[in-house]
């Protein structure tokens, strides 16, 4: 059993899989499920790193006891207080009443607020140290990655970084938990979607955390979601580094709403001309069908964004309007923006999307295209002109 759970040294994986939940944070689809990762360090002094969602406590407790039997747990280290990781704190405390909770100043207010748990605690500051015997732990505060109390724990003995939500991804773990023992294909796209939807707003704090951790000799990353990274550390850190700098590939995301197909024909015309101009990465999303989490992930992937919507009750088509607010919330930087829209008797969508353009601080390319009722020769020309303007702007970066 020990070999199935061992990460490195005396570190064991005791996380669980959730293949039932439909939406993470009640918002983001989970087609492959999600894992809640927790780790047990079975040293002279025993430490548990983070817990799991309370729904899985019985499975979780059994996994812990399979590693340590009836031994007590001395420390519970809490890197992140989001309830999918902290949900079992109260029950762990009931089973191990003498356990000392380790966290920073921000952590303990949340523990009392969420769970009413008090008792002996070990409050750590940035760079503080804890020895478990063989394993020597160092704590690094990483606020706003992506909550104010977030921190990371580095095992200096084995080079293992317990990173909280950082470097995590959606997707339950099928069989093994080590990246060397599972097929990773589905996790790379889910990592981008996880980052862009959950962490996306906090690029600057992520960059500060990467700089703080940059000199550490990391041999494994133990995140709270997704695989334990060993052979793929450089790739994983590279993905987070690039996304947190809002760097992106050449390409265009065309996002549109269309009630009767006329606005969609504008989108199709723009896409066809982009392709003719040599832009290969073109992703089209009808907001009525594509979930926002996938659209946002693609906006993090590609430099160009072209948004189209019909006027609806003198406003932007509601599903497009909702998406625009989600983009603003993430404070994405460095994108090129084009706008198009349609109306039947009074145009408003294009004008209101121009307000989004101003708030987003994206670089507007080409002239906005506004169509009355249905496509005609002039509309085709204007859509093609917008596509050419976007293609020309992207090519300047080559």
Coordinates of C-alpha atoms in Angstrom, one line a residue:
X1 CA 0.0 0.0 0.0
X2 CA 2.8 2.4 0.9
X3 CA 4.3 2.4 -2.6
X4 CA 0.9 3.3 -4.1
X5 CA 0.6 6.4 -1.9
X6 CA 4.3 7.5 -1.7
X7 CA 5.3 10.8 -3.3
X8 CA 8.9 11.1 -2.0
X9 CA 10.6 10.3 1.3
X10 CA 7.9 9.9 3.9
X11 CA 5.4 12.0 2.0
X12 CA 2.2 10.2 1.1
X13 CA -0.8 11.2 -1.1
X14 CA -4.1 10.9 0.7
X15 CA -6.3 13.0 -1.6
X16 CA -9.7 12.1 -3.0
X17 CA -11.6 12.3 -6.3
X18 CA -14.9 14.0 -7.0
X19 CA -16.6 12.6 -10.0
X20 CA -20.1 13.8 -9.0
X21 CA -19.9 17.6 -8.8
X22 CA -21.2 19.3 -12.0
X23 CA -19.7 22.7 -11.4
X24 CA -16.6 24.0 -9.5
X25 CA -17.4 27.0 -7.4
X26 CA -21.0 26.4 -8.7
X27 CA -19.9 28.0 -12.0
X28 CA -17.3 26.1 -13.9
X29 CA -18.1 22.7 -15.6
X30 CA -16.2 19.6 -14.6
X31 CA -16.4 17.2 -17.5
X32 CA -13.5 15.1 -16.1
X33 CA -14.3 15.7 -12.4
X34 CA -11.8 17.2 -9.9
X35 CA -9.4 16.0 -7.3
X36 CA -8.9 17.4 -3.8
X37 CA -5.3 16.7 -2.9
X38 CA -4.0 16.3 0.7
X39 CA -0.6 15.0 1.8
X40 CA 0.6 13.2 4.9
X41 CA 4.2 13.4 6.1
X42 CA 4.9 10.3 8.2
X43 CA 8.0 11.4 10.0
X44 CA 9.1 11.4 13.7
X45 CA 6.5 14.2 14.0
X46 CA 3.5 13.6 11.7
X47 CA 2.1 16.4 9.6
X48 CA -1.0 16.6 7.4
X49 CA -0.9 19.2 4.6
X50 CA -4.3 20.6 3.7
X51 CA -7.6 18.5 4.0
X52 CA -10.4 17.7 1.5
X53 CA -14.0 18.5 0.8
X54 CA -16.1 17.4 3.8
X55 CA -18.3 15.2 1.6
X56 CA -15.3 12.8 1.3
X57 CA -14.2 12.7 4.9
X58 CA -14.8 9.0 5.6
X59 CA -12.8 8.0 2.5
X60 CA -10.1 10.5 3.5
X61 CA -9.8 9.3 7.1
X62 CA -9.4 5.7 5.9
X63 CA -6.6 6.7 3.6
X64 CA -4.8 8.5 6.4
X65 CA -5.1 5.5 8.7
X66 CA -3.8 3.2 6.0
X67 CA -0.6 5.1 6.2
X68 CA -0.1 5.9 9.9
X69 CA -2.5 3.4 11.6
X70 CA -3.4 4.7 15.1
X71 CA -0.5 7.1 15.3
X72 CA -1.5 10.7 16.2
X73 CA -1.1 13.6 13.7
X74 CA 0.9 16.3 15.3
X75 CA 0.5 19.2 12.8
X76 CA -2.2 20.2 10.3
X77 CA -0.7 22.6 7.8
X78 CA -3.2 24.8 6.0
X79 CA -1.9 26.4 2.8
X80 CA -5.3 27.5 1.6
X81 CA -8.7 28.0 3.3
X82 CA -11.1 27.6 0.4
X83 CA -13.7 25.0 1.7
X84 CA -12.8 22.3 -0.8
X85 CA -9.4 22.1 1.0
X86 CA -10.3 23.2 4.5
X87 CA -13.7 21.5 4.8
X88 CA -12.5 18.6 6.9
X89 CA -10.7 20.7 9.5
X90 CA -13.3 20.4 12.2
X91 CA -13.7 16.6 11.7
X92 CA -9.9 16.1 11.7
X93 CA -9.8 18.1 15.0
X94 CA -12.4 15.8 16.4
X95 CA -10.4 12.6 15.5
X96 CA -7.1 14.2 16.5
X97 CA -7.9 16.6 19.3
X98 CA -4.3 17.4 20.2
X99 CA -3.4 18.4 16.6
X100 CA -1.7 21.8 16.2
X101 CA -2.9 23.8 13.2
X102 CA -0.2 25.6 11.2
X103 CA -1.1 28.7 9.2
X104 CA -0.4 32.4 8.9
X105 CA -2.2 35.3 10.6
X106 CA -4.9 35.4 7.9
X107 CA -5.6 31.7 8.1
X108 CA -6.8 31.5 11.7
X109 CA -9.5 34.2 11.3
X110 CA -10.9 32.1 8.5
X111 CA -10.7 28.9 10.5
X112 CA -12.7 30.4 13.3
X113 CA -15.1 32.1 10.9
X114 CA -15.8 29.0 8.8
X115 CA -15.6 26.2 11.4
X116 CA -15.5 27.7 14.9
X117 CA -12.2 25.8 15.5
X118 CA -9.8 27.1 18.1
X119 CA -7.0 25.5 20.2
X120 CA -3.3 25.3 19.9
X121 CA -1.9 26.9 16.8
X122 CA 1.5 27.6 15.2
X123 CA 1.4 31.0 13.4
X124 CA 4.0 31.3 10.7
X125 CA 5.5 34.3 8.9
X126 CA 7.2 34.3 5.6
X127 CA 10.4 32.2 5.7
X128 CA 9.5 30.4 9.0
X129 CA 10.7 26.9 9.6
X130 CA 9.4 23.7 11.1
X131 CA 11.3 20.4 11.5
X132 CA 9.5 17.1 11.5
X133 CA 12.6 15.0 12.0
X134 CA 13.9 13.9 8.6
X135 CA 11.7 16.5 6.8
X136 CA 12.5 20.2 7.2
X137 CA 9.7 22.5 6.2
X138 CA 9.9 26.2 5.2
X139 CA 6.9 28.4 4.7
X140 CA 6.4 31.0 2.0
X141 CA 3.5 33.4 2.1
X142 CA 2.0 33.9 -1.4
X143 CA -1.0 36.3 -0.7
X144 CA -3.7 36.5 -3.4
X145 CA -2.7 33.3 -5.2
X146 CA -5.7 33.4 -5.2
X147 CA -7.0 34.3 -1.6
X148 CA -5.3 36.6 0.9
X149 CA -4.2 33.8 3.2
X150 CA -2.6 31.5 0.6
X151 CA 0.9 30.2 1.3
X152 CA 3.1 27.4 0.2
X153 CA 5.1 24.9 2.2
X154 CA 8.5 23.7 0.9
X155 CA 10.1 20.5 2.2
X156 CA 13.8 21.3 2.0
X157 CA 14.8 17.7 2.6
X158 CA 13.1 16.2 -0.5
X159 CA 12.6 19.3 -2.6
X160 CA 8.8 19.0 -2.5
X161 CA 6.7 22.1 -2.8
X162 CA 3.2 22.0 -1.4
X163 CA 1.7 24.7 -3.5
X164 CA -1.9 25.1 -2.6
X165 CA -4.1 25.9 -5.6
X166 CA -1.1 27.1 -7.6
X167 CA 0.0 24.8 -10.5
X168 CA -3.3 22.9 -10.1
X169 CA -5.9 21.9 -12.7
X170 CA -9.3 20.5 -13.2
X171 CA -9.7 16.7 -13.7
X172 CA -10.0 13.8 -11.3
X173 CA -7.0 11.5 -11.1
X174 CA -7.6 8.2 -12.9
X175 CA -5.7 5.5 -11.0
X176 CA -2.3 7.1 -10.1
X177 CA -1.6 10.6 -8.9
X178 CA 2.0 11.0 -10.1
X179 CA 2.5 12.6 -13.5
X180 CA 4.8 9.7 -14.4
X181 CA 2.0 7.1 -14.0
X182 CA -1.0 8.6 -15.8
X183 CA -1.9 9.9 -19.3
X184 CA -1.7 13.7 -19.0
X185 CA -3.4 14.6 -22.2
X186 CA -6.6 16.0 -20.7
X187 CA -4.9 17.9 -17.9
X188 CA -3.0 20.5 -20.1
X189 CA -6.2 22.1 -21.4
X190 CA -7.8 21.9 -18.1
X191 CA -4.9 23.6 -16.5
X192 CA -5.3 26.6 -18.8
X193 CA -9.1 26.6 -18.1
X194 CA -8.5 26.3 -14.3
X195 CA -6.0 29.1 -14.3
X196 CA -7.9 31.5 -16.5
X197 CA -11.2 31.1 -14.6
X198 CA -10.0 30.7 -11.0
X199 CA -6.7 32.5 -10.7
X200 CA -6.8 34.7 -13.9
X201 CA -7.3 38.1 -12.2
X202 CA -4.2 37.7 -10.0
X203 CA -1.4 37.7 -12.6
X204 CA 0.8 40.1 -10.6
X205 CA 0.6 38.1 -7.3
X206 CA 1.4 34.9 -9.3
X207 CA 4.5 36.6 -10.7
X208 CA 5.6 37.7 -7.3
X209 CA 5.2 34.1 -6.0
X210 CA 7.2 32.7 -8.9
X211 CA 10.0 35.1 -8.2
X212 CA 10.0 34.2 -4.5
X213 CA 10.1 30.5 -5.3
X214 CA 12.4 30.8 -8.3
X215 CA 15.6 29.7 -6.6
X216 CA 14.2 26.7 -4.8
X217 CA 15.5 23.2 -5.9
X218 CA 12.0 21.8 -6.5
X219 CA 11.8 18.1 -7.4
X220 CA 8.1 17.7 -7.0
X221 CA 5.1 20.0 -6.9
X222 CA 2.1 18.8 -4.8
X223 CA -0.8 21.0 -5.7
X224 CA -4.3 20.8 -4.2
X225 CA -5.9 19.9 -7.6
X226 CA -4.6 17.6 -10.3
X227 CA -1.5 15.4 -10.7
X228 CA 1.6 15.6 -8.5
X229 CA 4.2 17.1 -10.9
X230 CA 7.7 15.5 -11.0
X231 CA 8.9 15.2 -14.6
X232 CA 6.8 18.1 -15.9
X233 CA 7.8 20.8 -13.4
X234 CA 9.3 23.1 -16.0
X235 CA 6.3 22.8 -18.3
X236 CA 3.8 23.5 -15.5
X237 CA 5.7 26.5 -14.1
X238 CA 6.1 27.8 -17.7
X239 CA 2.3 27.6 -18.3
X240 CA 1.6 29.5 -15.1
X241 CA 4.4 32.0 -15.8
X242 CA 3.1 32.7 -19.3
X243 CA -0.6 32.9 -18.3
X244 CA 0.2 35.3 -15.4
X245 CA 2.0 37.6 -17.8
X246 CA -1.1 37.5 -20.1
X247 CA 1.2 36.4 -22.9
X248 CA -0.6 34.7 -25.7
X249 CA -0.3 33.0 -29.1
X250 CA -1.2 34.5 -32.5
X251 CA -4.8 33.8 -33.0
X252 CA -8.3 35.2 -32.7
X253 CA -11.3 34.3 -30.5
X254 CA -14.5 35.3 -32.2
X255 CA -17.3 35.5 -29.6
X256 CA -20.9 36.2 -30.7
X257 CA -24.5 36.0 -29.8
X258 CA -27.1 35.5 -32.6
X259 CA -30.9 35.0 -32.2
X260 CA -31.8 34.3 -35.8
X261 CA -28.4 33.8 -37.5
X262 CA -27.7 37.2 -39.0
X263 CA -25.1 38.2 -36.5
X264 CA -23.6 34.7 -36.9
X265 CA -23.1 35.4 -40.6
X266 CA -21.1 38.4 -39.7
X267 CA -18.9 36.2 -37.5
X268 CA -18.5 33.6 -40.3
X269 CA -17.5 36.3 -42.7
X270 CA -14.9 37.7 -40.3
X271 CA -13.5 34.2 -39.7
X272 CA -13.2 33.4 -43.4
X273 CA -11.3 36.6 -44.1
X274 CA -9.0 36.0 -41.1
X275 CA -8.1 32.6 -42.6
X276 CA -7.6 34.1 -46.0
X277 CA -5.2 36.6 -44.4
X278 CA -3.1 33.7 -43.0
X279 CA -4.4 33.6 -39.4
X280 CA -4.6 29.9 -38.6
X281 CA -5.7 29.9 -35.0
X282 CA -9.3 31.0 -35.1
X283 CA -11.7 29.9 -32.4
X284 CA -15.4 30.6 -32.7
X285 CA -17.8 30.6 -29.8
X286 CA -21.6 31.1 -29.9
X287 CA -22.2 32.3 -26.4
X288 CA -25.6 30.5 -26.3
X289 CA -23.8 27.2 -26.7
X290 CA -20.2 27.6 -25.3
X291 CA -19.8 27.8 -21.6
X292 CA -18.0 31.0 -20.5
X293 CA -15.2 29.0 -18.9
X294 CA -14.1 27.7 -22.2
X295 CA -14.3 31.1 -23.9
X296 CA -12.3 32.7 -21.1
X297 CA -9.6 30.0 -21.4
X298 CA -9.3 30.7 -25.2
X299 CA -9.1 34.5 -24.5
X300 CA -6.1 33.7 -22.3
X301 CA -4.6 31.6 -25.2
X302 CA -4.9 34.1 -28.1
X303 CA -4.0 37.7 -28.6
X304 CA -7.0 38.7 -30.8
X305 CA -10.6 39.0 -29.6
X306 CA -13.5 40.0 -31.8
X307 CA -16.9 40.3 -30.1
X308 CA -20.3 40.5 -31.8
X309 CA -23.8 40.9 -30.5
X310 CA -27.3 41.9 -31.6
X311 CA -29.1 44.7 -29.8
X312 CA -31.5 43.3 -27.3
X313 CA -34.0 45.7 -25.5
X314 CA -31.7 48.6 -26.2
X315 CA -28.8 46.7 -24.6
X316 CA -26.1 44.2 -25.6
X317 CA -27.5 40.6 -26.1
X318 CA -27.5 39.4 -22.4
X319 CA -25.3 36.4 -22.8
X320 CA -22.6 38.5 -24.5
X321 CA -23.0 41.2 -21.9
X322 CA -22.5 38.6 -19.1
X323 CA -19.3 37.3 -20.8
X324 CA -17.9 40.9 -21.1
X325 CA -18.3 41.4 -17.3
X326 CA -16.4 38.1 -16.7
X327 CA -13.6 39.3 -19.0
X328 CA -13.4 42.6 -17.1
X329 CA -13.3 40.8 -13.8
X330 CA -10.1 39.0 -14.8
X331 CA -8.3 42.1 -15.8
X332 CA -6.8 40.4 -18.9
X333 CA -4.1 42.6 -20.5
X334 CA -2.6 43.0 -23.9
X335 CA -5.4 41.9 -26.2
X336 CA -6.4 43.3 -29.5
X337 CA -10.2 43.9 -29.8
X338 CA -12.6 44.2 -32.7
X339 CA -16.4 44.8 -32.3
X340 CA -19.4 44.0 -34.5
X341 CA -23.1 44.0 -33.9
X342 CA -26.6 44.2 -35.4
X343 CA -30.0 45.7 -34.8
X344 CA -33.5 45.7 -36.3
X345 CA -34.9 49.2 -35.6
X346 CA -32.5 50.9 -33.1
X347 CA -28.8 50.1 -32.7
X348 CA -27.3 50.0 -29.2
X349 CA -25.0 46.9 -28.9
X350 CA -22.0 48.3 -30.8
X351 CA -22.2 51.6 -28.8
X352 CA -22.4 49.7 -25.5
X353 CA -19.6 47.3 -26.4
X354 CA -17.4 50.4 -27.1
X355 CA -17.8 51.1 -23.3
X356 CA -16.4 47.6 -22.6
X357 CA -13.5 48.4 -25.0
X358 CA -12.7 51.5 -22.9
X359 CA -12.9 49.7 -19.6
X360 CA -10.9 46.8 -20.7
X361 CA -8.0 49.0 -22.0
X362 CA -7.6 46.5 -24.9
X363 CA -6.2 47.9 -28.2
X364 CA -9.1 48.4 -30.5
X365 CA -8.3 47.5 -34.1
X366 CA -10.4 48.3 -37.2
X367 CA -13.7 50.1 -37.3
X368 CA -16.7 48.6 -35.5
X369 CA -19.2 47.1 -37.8
X370 CA -22.9 47.6 -37.3
X371 CA -25.5 45.9 -39.4
X372 CA -29.2 46.8 -39.8
X373 CA -31.4 43.7 -40.1
X374 CA -29.4 41.4 -42.5
X375 CA -26.3 41.0 -44.5
X376 CA -25.7 43.0 -47.7
X377 CA -22.7 43.8 -49.8
X378 CA -21.6 46.7 -47.7
X379 CA -21.8 44.6 -44.5
X380 CA -19.7 41.9 -46.1
X381 CA -17.0 44.4 -47.0
X382 CA -17.0 46.0 -43.6
X383 CA -16.7 42.6 -41.9
X384 CA -13.8 41.7 -44.2
X385 CA -12.1 45.0 -43.4
X386 CA -12.4 44.4 -39.7
X387 CA -10.8 40.9 -40.2
X388 CA -8.0 42.4 -42.3
X389 CA -7.3 45.0 -39.6
X390 CA -7.0 42.3 -36.9
X391 CA -4.8 40.1 -39.1
X392 CA -2.5 43.0 -39.9
X393 CA -2.2 43.9 -36.2
X394 CA -1.3 40.3 -35.3
X395 CA 1.3 40.0 -38.1
X396 CA 3.1 43.1 -36.7
X397 CA 4.1 40.9 -33.7
X398 CA 5.6 38.2 -35.8

